[in-house]
Coordinates of C-alpha atoms and ligand atoms in Angstrom, one line a residue:
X174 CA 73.4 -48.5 -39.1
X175 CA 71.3 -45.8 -37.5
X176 CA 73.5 -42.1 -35.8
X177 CA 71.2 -40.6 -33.1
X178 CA 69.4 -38.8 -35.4
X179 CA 66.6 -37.4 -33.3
X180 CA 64.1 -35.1 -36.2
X181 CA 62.8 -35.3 -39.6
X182 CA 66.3 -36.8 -41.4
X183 CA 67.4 -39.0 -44.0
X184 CA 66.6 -42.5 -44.9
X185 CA 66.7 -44.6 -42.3
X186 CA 67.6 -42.6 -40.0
X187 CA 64.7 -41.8 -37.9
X188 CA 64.6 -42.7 -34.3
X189 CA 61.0 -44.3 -34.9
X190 CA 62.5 -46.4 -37.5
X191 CA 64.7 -48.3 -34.7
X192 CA 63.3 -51.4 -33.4
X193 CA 64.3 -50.5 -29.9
X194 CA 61.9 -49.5 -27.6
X195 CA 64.4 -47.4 -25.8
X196 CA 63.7 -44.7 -28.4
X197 CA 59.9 -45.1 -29.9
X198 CA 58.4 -41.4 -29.7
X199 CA 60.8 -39.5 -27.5
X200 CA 61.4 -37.1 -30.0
X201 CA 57.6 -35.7 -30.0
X202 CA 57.3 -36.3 -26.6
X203 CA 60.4 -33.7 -25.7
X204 CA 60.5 -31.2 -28.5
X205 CA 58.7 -28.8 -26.5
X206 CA 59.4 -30.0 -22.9
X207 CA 61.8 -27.3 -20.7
X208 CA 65.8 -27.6 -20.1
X209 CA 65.5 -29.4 -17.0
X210 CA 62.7 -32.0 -18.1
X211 CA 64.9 -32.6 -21.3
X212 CA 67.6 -33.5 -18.7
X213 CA 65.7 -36.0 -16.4
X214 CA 63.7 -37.6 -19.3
X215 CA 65.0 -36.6 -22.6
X216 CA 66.5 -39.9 -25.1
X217 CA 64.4 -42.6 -23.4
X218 CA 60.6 -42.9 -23.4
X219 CA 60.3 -46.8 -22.2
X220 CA 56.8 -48.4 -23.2
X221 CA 54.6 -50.6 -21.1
X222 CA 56.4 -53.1 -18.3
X223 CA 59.8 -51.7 -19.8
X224 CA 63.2 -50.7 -17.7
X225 CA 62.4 -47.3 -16.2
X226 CA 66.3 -46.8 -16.5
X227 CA 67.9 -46.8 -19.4
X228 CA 69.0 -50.2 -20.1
X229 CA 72.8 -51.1 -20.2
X230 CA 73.2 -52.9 -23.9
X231 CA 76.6 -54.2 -22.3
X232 CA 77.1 -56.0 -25.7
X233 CA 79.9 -55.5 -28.8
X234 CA 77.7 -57.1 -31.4
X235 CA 74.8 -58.2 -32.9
X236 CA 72.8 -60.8 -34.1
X237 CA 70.9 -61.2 -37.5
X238 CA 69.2 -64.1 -39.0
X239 CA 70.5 -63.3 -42.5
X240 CA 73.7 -61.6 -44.1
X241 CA 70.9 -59.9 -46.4
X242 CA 69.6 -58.3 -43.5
X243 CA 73.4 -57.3 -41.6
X244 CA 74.4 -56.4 -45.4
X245 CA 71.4 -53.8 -45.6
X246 CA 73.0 -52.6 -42.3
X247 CA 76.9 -52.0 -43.4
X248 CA 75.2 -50.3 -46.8
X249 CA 73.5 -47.8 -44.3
X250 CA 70.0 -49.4 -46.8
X251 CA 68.5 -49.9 -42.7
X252 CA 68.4 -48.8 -39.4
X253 CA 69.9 -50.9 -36.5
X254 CA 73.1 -52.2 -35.0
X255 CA 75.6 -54.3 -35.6
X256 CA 79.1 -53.7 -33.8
X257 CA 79.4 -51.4 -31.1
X258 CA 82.8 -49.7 -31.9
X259 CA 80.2 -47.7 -34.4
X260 CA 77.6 -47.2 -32.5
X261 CA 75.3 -48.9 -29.4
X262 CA 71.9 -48.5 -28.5
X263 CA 72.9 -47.4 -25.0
X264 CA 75.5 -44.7 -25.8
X265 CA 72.7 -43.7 -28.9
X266 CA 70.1 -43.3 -26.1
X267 CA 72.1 -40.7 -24.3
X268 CA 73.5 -39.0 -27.0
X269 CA 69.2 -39.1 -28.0
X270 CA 69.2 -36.6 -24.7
X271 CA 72.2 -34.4 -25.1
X272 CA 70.8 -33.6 -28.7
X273 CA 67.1 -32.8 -27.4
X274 CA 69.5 -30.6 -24.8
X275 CA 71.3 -28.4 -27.3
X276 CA 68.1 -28.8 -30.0
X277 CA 70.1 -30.1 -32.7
X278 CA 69.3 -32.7 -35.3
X279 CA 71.5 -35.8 -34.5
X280 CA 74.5 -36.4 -32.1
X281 CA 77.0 -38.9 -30.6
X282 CA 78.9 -39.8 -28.2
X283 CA 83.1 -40.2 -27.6
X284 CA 85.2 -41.7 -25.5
X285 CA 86.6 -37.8 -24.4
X286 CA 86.1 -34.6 -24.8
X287 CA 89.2 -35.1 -26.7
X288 CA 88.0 -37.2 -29.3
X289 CA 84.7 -34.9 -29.8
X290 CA 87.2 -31.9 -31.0
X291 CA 89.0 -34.0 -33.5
X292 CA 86.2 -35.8 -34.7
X293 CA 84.0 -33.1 -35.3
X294 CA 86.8 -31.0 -37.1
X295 CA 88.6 -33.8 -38.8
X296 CA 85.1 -34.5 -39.9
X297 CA 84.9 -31.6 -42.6
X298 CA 88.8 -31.2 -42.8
X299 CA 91.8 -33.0 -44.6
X300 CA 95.5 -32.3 -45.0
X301 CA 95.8 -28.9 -47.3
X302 CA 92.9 -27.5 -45.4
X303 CA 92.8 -24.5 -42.6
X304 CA 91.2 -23.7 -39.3
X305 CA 90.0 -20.1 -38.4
X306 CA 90.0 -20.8 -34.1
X307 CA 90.0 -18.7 -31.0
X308 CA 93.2 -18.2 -29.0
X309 CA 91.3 -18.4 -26.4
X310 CA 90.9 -22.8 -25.5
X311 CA 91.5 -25.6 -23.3
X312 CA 95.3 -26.5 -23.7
X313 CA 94.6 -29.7 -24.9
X314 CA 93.1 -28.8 -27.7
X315 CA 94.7 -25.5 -28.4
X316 CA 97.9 -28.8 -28.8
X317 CA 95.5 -30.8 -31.0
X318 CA 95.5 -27.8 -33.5
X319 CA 98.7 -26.4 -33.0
X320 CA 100.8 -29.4 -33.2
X321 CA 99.3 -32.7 -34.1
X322 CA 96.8 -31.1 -36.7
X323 CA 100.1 -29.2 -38.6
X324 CA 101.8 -32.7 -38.6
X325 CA 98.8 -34.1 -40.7
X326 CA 98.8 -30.7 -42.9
X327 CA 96.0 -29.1 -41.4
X328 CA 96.8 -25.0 -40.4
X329 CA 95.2 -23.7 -37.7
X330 CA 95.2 -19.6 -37.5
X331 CA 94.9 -18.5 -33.7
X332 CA 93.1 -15.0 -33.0
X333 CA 92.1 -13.6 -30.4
X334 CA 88.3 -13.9 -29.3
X335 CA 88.1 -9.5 -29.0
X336 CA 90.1 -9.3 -32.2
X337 CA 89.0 -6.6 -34.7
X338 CA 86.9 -7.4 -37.7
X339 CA 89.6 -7.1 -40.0
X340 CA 92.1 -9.5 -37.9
X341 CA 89.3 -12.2 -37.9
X342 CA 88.6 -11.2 -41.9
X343 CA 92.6 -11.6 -42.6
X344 CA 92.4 -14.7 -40.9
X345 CA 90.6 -16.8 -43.4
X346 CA 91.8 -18.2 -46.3
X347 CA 90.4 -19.9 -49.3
X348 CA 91.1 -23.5 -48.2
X349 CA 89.2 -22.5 -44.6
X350 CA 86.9 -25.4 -43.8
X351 CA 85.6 -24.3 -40.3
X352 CA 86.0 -21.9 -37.4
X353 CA 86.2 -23.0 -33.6
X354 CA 85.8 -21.6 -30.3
X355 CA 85.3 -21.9 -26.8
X356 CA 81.8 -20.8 -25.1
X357 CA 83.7 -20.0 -21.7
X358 CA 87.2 -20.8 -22.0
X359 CA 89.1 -23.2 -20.1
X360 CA 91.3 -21.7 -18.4
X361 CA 91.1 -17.7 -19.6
X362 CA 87.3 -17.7 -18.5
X363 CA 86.5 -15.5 -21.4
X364 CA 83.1 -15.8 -23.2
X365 CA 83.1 -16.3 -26.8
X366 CA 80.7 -13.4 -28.8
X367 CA 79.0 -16.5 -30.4
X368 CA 76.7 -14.6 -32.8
X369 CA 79.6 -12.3 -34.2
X370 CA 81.7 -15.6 -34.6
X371 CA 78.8 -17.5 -36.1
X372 CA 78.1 -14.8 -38.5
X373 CA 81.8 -14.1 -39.8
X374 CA 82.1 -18.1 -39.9
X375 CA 78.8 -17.7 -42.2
X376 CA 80.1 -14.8 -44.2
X377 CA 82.6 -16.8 -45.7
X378 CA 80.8 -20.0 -46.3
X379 CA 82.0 -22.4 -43.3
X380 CA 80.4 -23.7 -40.1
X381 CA 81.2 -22.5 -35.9
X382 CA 81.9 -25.4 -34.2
X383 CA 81.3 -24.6 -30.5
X384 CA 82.8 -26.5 -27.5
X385 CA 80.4 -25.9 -24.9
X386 CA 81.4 -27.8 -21.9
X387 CA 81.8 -25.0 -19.5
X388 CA 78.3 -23.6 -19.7
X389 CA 76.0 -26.7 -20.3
X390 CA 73.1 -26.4 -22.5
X391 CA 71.6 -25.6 -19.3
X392 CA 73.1 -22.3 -19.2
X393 CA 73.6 -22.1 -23.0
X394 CA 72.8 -23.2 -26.1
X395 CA 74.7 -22.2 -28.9
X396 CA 72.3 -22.8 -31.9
X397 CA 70.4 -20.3 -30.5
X398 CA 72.7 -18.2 -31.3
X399 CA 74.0 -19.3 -35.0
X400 CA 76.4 -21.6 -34.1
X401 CA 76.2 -24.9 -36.4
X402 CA 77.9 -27.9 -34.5
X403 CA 78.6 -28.0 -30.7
X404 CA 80.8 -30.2 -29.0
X405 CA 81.7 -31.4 -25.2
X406 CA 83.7 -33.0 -22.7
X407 CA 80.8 -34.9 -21.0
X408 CA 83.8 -35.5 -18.2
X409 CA 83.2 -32.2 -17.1
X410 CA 80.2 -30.9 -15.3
X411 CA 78.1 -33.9 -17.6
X412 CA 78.7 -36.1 -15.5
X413 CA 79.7 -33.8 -12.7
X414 CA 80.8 -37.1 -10.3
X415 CA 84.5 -37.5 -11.6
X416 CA 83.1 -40.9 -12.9
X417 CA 83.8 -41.4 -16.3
X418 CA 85.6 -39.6 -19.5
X419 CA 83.8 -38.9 -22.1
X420 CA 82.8 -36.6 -25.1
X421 CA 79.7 -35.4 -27.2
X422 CA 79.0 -34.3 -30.7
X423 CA 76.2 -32.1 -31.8
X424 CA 74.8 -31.1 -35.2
X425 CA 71.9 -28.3 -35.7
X426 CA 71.2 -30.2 -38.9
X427 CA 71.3 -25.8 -40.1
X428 CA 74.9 -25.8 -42.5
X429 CA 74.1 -26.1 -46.3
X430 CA 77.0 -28.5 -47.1
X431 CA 75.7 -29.0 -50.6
X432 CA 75.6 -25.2 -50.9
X433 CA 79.4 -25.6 -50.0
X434 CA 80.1 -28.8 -52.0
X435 CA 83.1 -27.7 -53.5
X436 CA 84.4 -27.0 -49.9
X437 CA 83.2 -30.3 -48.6
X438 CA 83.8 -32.7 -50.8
X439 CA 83.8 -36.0 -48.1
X440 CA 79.9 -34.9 -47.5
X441 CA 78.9 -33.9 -51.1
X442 CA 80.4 -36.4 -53.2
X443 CA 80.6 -40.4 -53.0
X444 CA 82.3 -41.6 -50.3
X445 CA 84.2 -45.0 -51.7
X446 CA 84.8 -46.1 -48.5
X447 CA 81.5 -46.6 -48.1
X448 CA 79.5 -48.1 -51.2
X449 CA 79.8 -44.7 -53.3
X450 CA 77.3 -43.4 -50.4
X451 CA 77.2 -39.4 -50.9
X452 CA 76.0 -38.2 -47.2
X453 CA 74.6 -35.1 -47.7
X454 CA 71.6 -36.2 -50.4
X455 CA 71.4 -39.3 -48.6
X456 CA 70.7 -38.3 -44.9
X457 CA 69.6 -34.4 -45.5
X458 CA 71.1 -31.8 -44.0
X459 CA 70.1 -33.0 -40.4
X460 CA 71.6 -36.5 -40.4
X461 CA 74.9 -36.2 -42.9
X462 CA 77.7 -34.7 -40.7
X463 CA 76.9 -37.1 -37.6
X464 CA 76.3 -40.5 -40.0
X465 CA 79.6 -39.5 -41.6
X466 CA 81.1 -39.0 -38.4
X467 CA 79.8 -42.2 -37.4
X468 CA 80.1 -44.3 -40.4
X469 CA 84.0 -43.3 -41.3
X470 CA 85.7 -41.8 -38.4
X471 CA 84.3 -44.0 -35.7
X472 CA 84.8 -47.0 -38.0
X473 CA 88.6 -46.2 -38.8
X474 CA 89.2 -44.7 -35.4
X475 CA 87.4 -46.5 -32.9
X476 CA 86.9 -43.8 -30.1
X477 CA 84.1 -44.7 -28.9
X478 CA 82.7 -44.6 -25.1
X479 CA 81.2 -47.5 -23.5
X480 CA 77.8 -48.2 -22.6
X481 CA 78.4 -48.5 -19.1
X482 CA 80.2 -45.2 -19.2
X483 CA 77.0 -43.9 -21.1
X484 CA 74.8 -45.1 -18.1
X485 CA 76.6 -43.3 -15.6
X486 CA 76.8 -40.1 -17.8
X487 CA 73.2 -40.5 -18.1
X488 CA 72.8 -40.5 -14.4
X489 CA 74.9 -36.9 -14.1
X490 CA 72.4 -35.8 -17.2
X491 CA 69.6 -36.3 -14.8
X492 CA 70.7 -33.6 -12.1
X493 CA 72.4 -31.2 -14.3
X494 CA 69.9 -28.3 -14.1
X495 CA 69.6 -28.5 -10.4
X496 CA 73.6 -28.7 -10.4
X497 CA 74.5 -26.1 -12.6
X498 CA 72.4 -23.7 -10.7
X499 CA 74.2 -24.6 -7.3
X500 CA 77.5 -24.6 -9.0
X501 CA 77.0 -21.0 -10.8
X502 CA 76.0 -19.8 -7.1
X503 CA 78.8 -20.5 -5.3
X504 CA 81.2 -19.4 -8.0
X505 CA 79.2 -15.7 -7.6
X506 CA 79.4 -16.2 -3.8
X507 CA 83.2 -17.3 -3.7
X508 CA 84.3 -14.7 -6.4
X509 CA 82.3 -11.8 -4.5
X510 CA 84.1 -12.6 -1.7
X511 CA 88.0 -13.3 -3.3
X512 CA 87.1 -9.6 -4.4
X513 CA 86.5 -8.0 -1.2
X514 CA 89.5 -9.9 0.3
X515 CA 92.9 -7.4 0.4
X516 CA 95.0 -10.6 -0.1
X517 CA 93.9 -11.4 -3.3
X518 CA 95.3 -9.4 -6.2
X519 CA 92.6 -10.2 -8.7
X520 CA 89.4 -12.0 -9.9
X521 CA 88.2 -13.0 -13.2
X522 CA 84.6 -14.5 -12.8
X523 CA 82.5 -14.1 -16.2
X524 CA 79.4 -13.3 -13.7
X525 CA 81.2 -11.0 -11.3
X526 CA 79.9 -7.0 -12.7
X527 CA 83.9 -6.0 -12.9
X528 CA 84.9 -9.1 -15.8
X529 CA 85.3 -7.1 -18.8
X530 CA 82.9 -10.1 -20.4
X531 CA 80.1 -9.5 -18.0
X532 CA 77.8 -7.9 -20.9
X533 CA 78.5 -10.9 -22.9
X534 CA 78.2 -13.2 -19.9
X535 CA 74.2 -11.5 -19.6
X536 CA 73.5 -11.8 -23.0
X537 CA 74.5 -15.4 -23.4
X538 CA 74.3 -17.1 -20.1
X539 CA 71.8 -14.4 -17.7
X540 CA 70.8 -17.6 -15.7
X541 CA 74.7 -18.0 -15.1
X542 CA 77.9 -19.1 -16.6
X543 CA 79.6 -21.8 -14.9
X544 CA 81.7 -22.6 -11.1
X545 CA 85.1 -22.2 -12.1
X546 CA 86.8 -19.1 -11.1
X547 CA 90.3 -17.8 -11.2
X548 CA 92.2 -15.3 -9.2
X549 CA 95.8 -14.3 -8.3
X550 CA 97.0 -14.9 -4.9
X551 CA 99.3 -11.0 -4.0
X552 CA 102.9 -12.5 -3.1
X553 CA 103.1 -14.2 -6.7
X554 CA 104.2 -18.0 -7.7
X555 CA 105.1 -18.5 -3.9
X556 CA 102.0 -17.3 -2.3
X557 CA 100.1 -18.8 -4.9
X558 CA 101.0 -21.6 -3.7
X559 CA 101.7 -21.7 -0.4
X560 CA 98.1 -20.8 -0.1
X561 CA 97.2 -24.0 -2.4
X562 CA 99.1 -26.4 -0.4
X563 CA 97.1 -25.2 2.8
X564 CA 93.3 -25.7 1.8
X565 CA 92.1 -28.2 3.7
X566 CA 88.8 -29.2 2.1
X567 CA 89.5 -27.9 -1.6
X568 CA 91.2 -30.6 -3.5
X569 CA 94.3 -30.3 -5.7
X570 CA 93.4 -31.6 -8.8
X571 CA 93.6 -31.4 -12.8
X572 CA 90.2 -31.3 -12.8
X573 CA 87.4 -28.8 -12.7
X574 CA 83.5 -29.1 -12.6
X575 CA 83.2 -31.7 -10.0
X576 CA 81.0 -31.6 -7.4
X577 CA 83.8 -31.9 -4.9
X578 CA 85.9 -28.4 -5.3
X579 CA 89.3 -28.7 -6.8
X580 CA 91.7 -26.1 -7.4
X581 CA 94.9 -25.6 -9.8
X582 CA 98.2 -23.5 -9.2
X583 CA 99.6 -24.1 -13.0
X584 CA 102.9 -22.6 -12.2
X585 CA 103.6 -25.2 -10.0
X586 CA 101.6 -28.1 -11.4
X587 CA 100.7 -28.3 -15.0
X588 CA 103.2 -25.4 -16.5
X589 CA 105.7 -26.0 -14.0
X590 CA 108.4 -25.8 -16.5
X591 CA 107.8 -22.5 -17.2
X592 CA 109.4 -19.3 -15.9
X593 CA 107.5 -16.4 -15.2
X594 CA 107.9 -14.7 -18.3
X595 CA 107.4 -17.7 -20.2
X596 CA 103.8 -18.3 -18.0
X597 CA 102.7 -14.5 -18.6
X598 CA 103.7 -14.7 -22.3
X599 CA 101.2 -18.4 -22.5
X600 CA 98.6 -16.5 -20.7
X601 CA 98.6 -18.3 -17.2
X602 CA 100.0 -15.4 -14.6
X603 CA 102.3 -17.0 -11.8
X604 CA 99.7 -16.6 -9.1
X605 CA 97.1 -17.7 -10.7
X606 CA 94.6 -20.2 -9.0
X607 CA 91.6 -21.6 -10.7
X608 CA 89.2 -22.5 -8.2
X609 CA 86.3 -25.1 -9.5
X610 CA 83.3 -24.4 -7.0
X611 CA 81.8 -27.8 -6.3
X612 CA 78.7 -28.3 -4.8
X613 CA 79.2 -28.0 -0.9
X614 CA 78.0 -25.5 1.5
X615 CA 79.4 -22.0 0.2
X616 CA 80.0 -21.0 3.7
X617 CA 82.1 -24.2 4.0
X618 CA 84.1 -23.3 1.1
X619 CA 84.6 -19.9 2.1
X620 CA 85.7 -21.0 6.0
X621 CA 88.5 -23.1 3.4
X622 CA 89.9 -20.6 1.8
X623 CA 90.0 -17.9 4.5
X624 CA 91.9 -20.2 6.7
X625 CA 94.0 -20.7 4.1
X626 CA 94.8 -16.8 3.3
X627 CA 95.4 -16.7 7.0
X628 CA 98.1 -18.8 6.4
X629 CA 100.2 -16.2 3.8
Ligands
PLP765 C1 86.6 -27.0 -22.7 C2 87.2 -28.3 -22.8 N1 87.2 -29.0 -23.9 C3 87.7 -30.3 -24.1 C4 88.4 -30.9 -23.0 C5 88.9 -32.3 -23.2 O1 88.0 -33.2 -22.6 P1 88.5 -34.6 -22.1 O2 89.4 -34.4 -20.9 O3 87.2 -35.2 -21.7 O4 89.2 -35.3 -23.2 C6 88.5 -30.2 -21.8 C7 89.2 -30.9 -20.6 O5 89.4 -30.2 -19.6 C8 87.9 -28.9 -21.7 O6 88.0 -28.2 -20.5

């Protein structure tokens, strides 16, 4: 058993000590190598008359000689693979990249983005314990917490991201294990202070988990800034071909669990599941969160991506720089121009100099935040729509960070239950649209939605 352990960690664990050459030396290769070089050649370093591509391991197990040798394996005693619900070499490989991305110390990958959020909180959390997270997150998992967490006796407390020191201090409690937040929120668009969350998480002795799927480590990387695990949806602009689902894990290999044992007792003391194994003396502070994750939760739970999904992830890896660049301009192109436009009643685009997170946008993300921007449509639900249904190129879809634009009219799609009080009171206004630049021709995309305006 080997996690994508990519630095100096525990036994075992290095990616030299794999057998595969998919691996040998990337780690020295990249650790000083740019953003965008990480993305095209990051994970995978092949060796003489090897695959330039990464090679599809399109395989569930794996063969030993001995069951000495597979035994060493399930006792995590030596590095390699032997059933790919836990772990296989080609999801390890890209999971090798997104870690070398965000600069952490081991990651992995998920079958969703879904899966990433309760993996990597389930991870350090049991029933009894509490969750400190932002307001301020994708629906889906703002559910996760809300609902399905409470029915397995885990309490989240909501704030909200500009909440005053003492809300956030009277938010903890003495059984809070972690606190969670959003980079860019899906679908509020507000940018998450990282540092001041990172360092209240800190003042009270847990870790920030960070779901940073709308920037990209292209356009920010959270352990820069004090945040101690990151997570994705590798669905979104990851792959950026509306290809395959999928979700990523990342630890900084920077929280002192055994500092915190009391707190964290499945990482600091035997785990009897797994041979009396105590993950955080065994794998260091760089390679116990992810082997854990790995060794228990993927083994009991089984979400786990495929390698073929892997490959093409890998393939939207390669061109995520030049994307996110193209992306990020034609959200500042389309939002400057939703602005100037009389028919729109609003515009909230972290980039744009009037979003009340525009300082935080600089100081996090000056290169850019992300493609996805939302505005209100004057005339309400009915406009709103009407001026939805008349895009001709702009796709409706429950989707965002394609490269084909998409757009959204909640009130009457996804919350189309709700009446307008109940939308304003849940944060979505009735007119709001959220507009997912894709990659095309800004003036294309413009021509779009003008014609569309036309049409109100
Ligand atoms: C910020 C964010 N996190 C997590 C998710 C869930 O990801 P997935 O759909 O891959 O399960 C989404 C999905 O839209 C998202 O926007």
């Amino acid at each position: 058993m080997c996690s994508a352990v990519i630095y100096e960690v525990g036994h075992g664990n290095k990616k030299s000590d794999r057998d595969t050459a998919a691996t040998k030396g990337d780690e020295i290769f990249m650790k000083n190598k740019k953003i965008g070089t990480k993305c095209v050649q990051g994970g995978y370093t092949p060796g003489n008359g090897e695959p330039r591509q990464i090679p599809i391991i399109q395989s569930t197990t794996f063969k030993y000689s001995t069951g000495e040798a597979m035994g060493k394996l399930f006792d995590l005693e030596a590095s390699g693979y032997f059933y790919s619900r836990l772990q296989n070499p080609t999801c390890d490989t890209v999971a090798a990249k997104i870690c070398e991305m965000e600069g952490g110390s081991a990651a992995m990958l998920t079958s969703s983005g879904m899966a990433a959020n309760f993996l990597a909180t389930f991870n350090i959390c049991s029933c009894g314990d509490h969750i400190v997270s932002s307001a301020s997150i994708y629906g889906g998992t703002y559910n996760l917490f809300a609902v399905t967490f409470k029915r397995m006796g885990i309490d989240v407390t909501f704030i909200a991201p500009d909440c005053s020191d003492e809300e956030f201090e009277a938010a903890f409690r003495p059984n809070t294990k972690l606190v969670f937040g959003e980079t860019i929120a899906n679908p509020a668009l507000n940018v998450l202070d990282i540092e001041r969350f990172a360092n209240m998480a800190h003042k009270h002795g847990v870790p920030l988990i960070i779901d940073n799927t709308f920037p990209t480590p292209v356009n920010c990387r959270p352990f820069e800034w004090g945040a101690d695990i990151v997570t994705h949806s590798t669905t979104k602009y990851m792959d950026g071909h509306g290809s395959a689902v999928g979700g990523a894990i990342i630890d900084s290999g920077k929280f002192d669990w055994l500092k915190y044992a009391d707190k964290y007792p499945g990482l600091c003391t035997p785990d009897d599941s797994y041979h009396g194994i105590t993950y955080a003396e065994k794998f260091g502070l760089g390679g116990a969160y992810i082997t854990k994750a790995t060794a228990q939760l993927m083994r009991d739970l089984g979400v786990t991506p495929a390698p073929m999904s892997s490959y093409i992830l890998n393939l939207g890896l390669e061109s995520l720089h030049v994307r996110m660049k193209r992306h990020c301009e034609n959200g500042l192109t389309v939002a400057r121009y939703l602005e100037a436009n009389d028919k729109i009643a609003w515009v909230n685009y972290p980039s744009l100099e009037s979003s009340k997170d525009y300082a935080l946008a600089q100081k996090y993300m000056p290169d850019g935040t992300c493609g996805v921007v939302s505005f209100g449509v004057k005339g309400g639900r009915d406009a709103a729509a009407k001026f939805m249904n008349a895009l001709e190129m702009i796709a409706i879809e429950t989707h965002v960070a394609d490269a084909r634009s998409c757009c959204l009219h909640p009130a009457t799609t996804t919350h189309r239950q709700l009446s307008d009080a109940d939308l304003i009171a849940s944060g979505v206004a009735p007119d709001l649209v959220r507009l997912s630049c894709g990659l095309e021709d800004a003036d294309d995309l413009i021509a779009d939605i003008q014609q569309a305006l036309d049409k109100i």
